[in-house]
Amino acid sequence: MRRRMYFLLPDLASAQRTMSDLLLARVEERHIHFMAREDMELEGLHEANLLQTSDIVHGAEAGLVIGGFCGLAVGAVAAFFPIVGTKPQWELMIITAPLGSLFGAWVSSMIGCSVPNSRLKPFKDAVERGMILLMIDVRDGRVEEIRELLREHHPEAHMEGVESAIPAFP
């Protein structure tokens, strides 16, 4: 299980030094994400992508569940009112529930990719003022180690919190 740590950094030079120290501490680059204003250039830094900056994951999860229930309901209605024969066709529910889940996940993720990540709202004002948001995904056992590393070598980095759990795949 990984946890996401949030830090606010004052400028690009500080962010680049922090990135170097994290790489030396054997944090993989794919687990380090930087986010700044749109007009700021993040040279040499691993920028946050759509998975971190939008609600695509939350949208897909919600759509999967809602679509599955809708598919199950459609399958139940189709089973009770069969097109062929007079007996209920329960096997339709086996087909419509997964199809509903897939369709719901797809539609909701398309909507979610256009919505800003709700978990990043507390950092919006600081980022607009020119600060750089650093998100680090680390294993549970390394949270304290990384916190101490940044506290010692980068006092300008303000710890903004630790998220309890993040998706395993990003």
Short mmCIF file of C-alpha atoms in Angstrom, two decimals:
data_model
loop_
_atom_site.label_atom_id
_atom_site.label_comp_id
_atom_site.label_asym_id
_atom_site.label_seq_id
_atom_site.Cartn_x
_atom_site.Cartn_y
_atom_site.Cartn_z
CA MET A 1 0.00 0.00 0.00
CA ARG A 2 1.27 3.43 -0.87
CA ARG A 3 0.54 6.77 0.68
CA ARG A 4 0.67 10.14 -1.04
CA MET A 5 2.59 12.92 0.68
CA TYR A 6 1.96 16.57 -0.22
CA PHE A 7 4.55 19.35 0.03
CA LEU A 8 4.50 22.97 -1.15
CA LEU A 9 7.76 24.35 -2.53
CA PRO A 10 8.46 28.07 -3.05
CA ASP A 11 10.21 28.00 -6.45
CA LEU A 12 11.62 25.97 -9.32
CA ALA A 13 15.18 25.79 -7.95
CA SER A 14 13.93 24.33 -4.68
CA ALA A 15 11.76 21.83 -6.57
CA GLN A 16 14.72 20.70 -8.71
CA ARG A 17 16.94 20.19 -5.62
CA THR A 18 14.14 18.29 -3.89
CA MET A 19 13.69 16.06 -6.94
CA SER A 20 17.40 15.24 -6.94
CA ASP A 21 17.39 14.37 -3.24
CA LEU A 22 14.33 12.15 -3.65
CA LEU A 23 15.97 10.30 -6.52
CA LEU A 24 19.11 9.82 -4.39
CA ALA A 25 16.84 8.43 -1.64
CA ARG A 26 15.72 5.82 -4.18
CA VAL A 27 12.21 7.13 -4.75
CA GLU A 28 11.35 6.22 -8.34
CA GLU A 29 10.69 9.14 -10.68
CA ARG A 30 7.28 7.73 -11.61
CA HIS A 31 6.21 8.20 -7.96
CA ILE A 32 7.20 11.88 -7.82
CA HIS A 33 4.77 14.42 -9.31
CA PHE A 34 5.02 18.21 -9.52
CA MET A 35 2.16 20.59 -10.25
CA ALA A 36 2.37 24.34 -10.85
CA ARG A 37 0.49 27.14 -12.58
CA GLU A 38 -0.07 26.60 -16.27
CA ASP A 39 2.32 29.42 -17.20
CA MET A 40 5.22 27.98 -15.14
CA GLU A 41 7.81 25.81 -16.86
CA LEU A 42 8.82 22.77 -14.79
CA GLU A 43 12.19 22.05 -16.41
CA GLY A 44 13.66 18.69 -15.45
CA LEU A 45 10.78 17.77 -13.17
CA HIS A 46 8.27 14.95 -13.49
CA GLU A 47 5.00 16.80 -14.03
CA ALA A 48 1.72 15.51 -12.67
CA ASN A 49 -0.39 13.90 -15.39
CA LEU A 50 -4.12 13.41 -15.90
CA LEU A 51 -4.32 10.72 -13.20
CA GLN A 52 -3.07 13.14 -10.55
CA THR A 53 -4.69 16.39 -11.70
CA SER A 54 -8.20 15.22 -12.61
CA ASP A 55 -10.96 13.15 -11.04
CA ILE A 56 -10.68 10.43 -13.71
CA VAL A 57 -10.02 7.62 -11.20
CA HIS A 58 -12.85 8.65 -8.89
CA GLY A 59 -15.18 9.00 -11.87
CA ALA A 60 -14.30 5.55 -13.22
CA GLU A 61 -14.83 3.93 -9.81
CA ALA A 62 -18.23 5.58 -9.35
CA GLY A 63 -19.27 4.74 -12.92
CA LEU A 64 -18.26 1.11 -12.48
CA VAL A 65 -20.58 0.70 -9.49
CA ILE A 66 -23.49 2.75 -10.81
CA GLY A 67 -23.24 1.21 -14.27
CA GLY A 68 -23.20 -2.28 -12.77
CA PHE A 69 -26.39 -1.64 -10.83
CA CYS A 70 -28.07 -0.09 -13.87
CA GLY A 71 -26.99 -3.06 -16.02
CA LEU A 72 -28.37 -5.43 -13.40
CA ALA A 73 -31.70 -3.55 -13.37
CA VAL A 74 -31.93 -3.58 -17.17
CA GLY A 75 -31.13 -7.29 -17.17
CA ALA A 76 -33.83 -7.96 -14.57
CA VAL A 77 -36.43 -6.06 -16.59
CA ALA A 78 -35.38 -7.90 -19.76
CA ALA A 79 -35.53 -11.24 -17.89
CA PHE A 80 -39.09 -10.64 -16.70
CA PHE A 81 -40.31 -9.52 -20.12
CA PRO A 82 -38.63 -11.99 -22.50
CA ILE A 83 -38.58 -11.29 -26.21
CA VAL A 84 -38.40 -14.97 -27.10
CA GLY A 85 -40.48 -17.50 -25.20
CA THR A 86 -42.52 -17.11 -22.04
CA LYS A 87 -40.01 -18.08 -19.31
CA PRO A 88 -37.79 -15.49 -17.61
CA GLN A 89 -34.32 -15.38 -19.14
CA TRP A 90 -32.06 -14.83 -16.11
CA GLU A 91 -28.87 -15.25 -18.11
CA LEU A 92 -29.45 -11.75 -19.53
CA MET A 93 -28.45 -10.32 -16.15
CA ILE A 94 -25.07 -12.06 -16.44
CA ILE A 95 -24.47 -10.16 -19.66
CA THR A 96 -26.00 -6.76 -18.88
CA ALA A 97 -24.38 -6.20 -15.44
CA PRO A 98 -20.74 -6.32 -16.66
CA LEU A 99 -21.62 -4.39 -19.81
CA GLY A 100 -23.32 -1.73 -17.67
CA SER A 101 -20.24 -1.56 -15.43
CA LEU A 102 -17.89 -1.10 -18.36
CA PHE A 103 -20.10 1.50 -20.01
CA GLY A 104 -20.56 3.38 -16.72
CA ALA A 105 -16.81 3.39 -16.01
CA TRP A 106 -16.05 4.65 -19.51
CA VAL A 107 -18.64 7.45 -19.47
CA SER A 108 -17.79 8.56 -15.92
CA SER A 109 -14.05 8.58 -16.60
CA MET A 110 -14.62 10.79 -19.65
CA ILE A 111 -16.49 13.23 -17.42
CA GLY A 112 -13.92 12.88 -14.62
CA CYS A 113 -10.98 13.77 -16.85
CA SER A 114 -12.45 17.25 -17.38
CA VAL A 115 -13.00 17.89 -13.64
CA PRO A 116 -10.09 19.05 -11.44
CA ASN A 117 -9.03 16.60 -8.74
CA SER A 118 -11.10 17.36 -5.65
CA ARG A 119 -8.21 16.27 -3.38
CA LEU A 120 -6.08 19.13 -4.70
CA LYS A 121 -8.55 21.93 -3.83
CA PRO A 122 -6.71 22.89 -0.60
CA PHE A 123 -3.58 23.65 -2.67
CA LYS A 124 -5.26 25.67 -5.43
CA ASP A 125 -4.59 29.12 -3.91
CA ALA A 126 -0.94 28.37 -3.12
CA VAL A 127 -0.32 27.05 -6.65
CA GLU A 128 -1.99 30.13 -8.14
CA ARG A 129 0.36 32.32 -6.04
CA GLY A 130 3.34 30.62 -7.72
CA MET A 131 4.20 27.79 -5.35
CA ILE A 132 4.88 24.28 -6.66
CA LEU A 133 2.96 21.30 -5.31
CA LEU A 134 4.99 18.12 -4.84
CA MET A 135 3.17 14.79 -4.54
CA ILE A 136 5.24 11.76 -3.54
CA ASP A 137 3.82 8.23 -3.52
CA VAL A 138 5.74 6.10 -1.01
CA ARG A 139 5.26 2.79 0.77
CA ASP A 140 3.83 3.00 4.30
CA GLY A 141 7.19 2.20 5.86
CA ARG A 142 8.98 5.11 4.17
CA VAL A 143 6.64 7.98 5.05
CA GLU A 144 8.56 9.04 8.15
CA GLU A 145 11.94 8.60 6.40
CA ILE A 146 10.92 10.89 3.50
CA ARG A 147 9.38 13.42 5.90
CA GLU A 148 12.65 13.60 7.86
CA LEU A 149 14.74 13.83 4.69
CA LEU A 150 12.80 16.83 3.46
CA ARG A 151 12.67 18.42 6.91
CA GLU A 152 16.48 18.23 7.22
CA HIS A 153 17.57 19.14 3.68
CA HIS A 154 14.66 21.31 2.53
CA PRO A 155 13.24 23.43 5.36
CA GLU A 156 11.52 25.58 2.72
CA ALA A 157 9.29 22.61 1.80
CA HIS A 158 6.06 22.81 3.76
CA MET A 159 4.48 19.46 4.60
CA GLU A 160 0.79 19.70 3.74
CA GLY A 161 -0.41 16.23 4.66
CA VAL A 162 -0.39 12.53 3.92
CA GLU A 163 -3.22 10.78 2.12
CA SER A 164 -4.20 7.49 3.70
CA ALA A 165 -4.36 5.40 0.53
CA ILE A 166 -3.88 5.89 -3.19
CA PRO A 167 -4.63 3.60 -6.10
CA ALA A 168 -1.96 0.95 -6.55
CA PHE A 169 -1.54 1.34 -10.31
CA PRO A 170 -0.36 4.95 -10.93
#
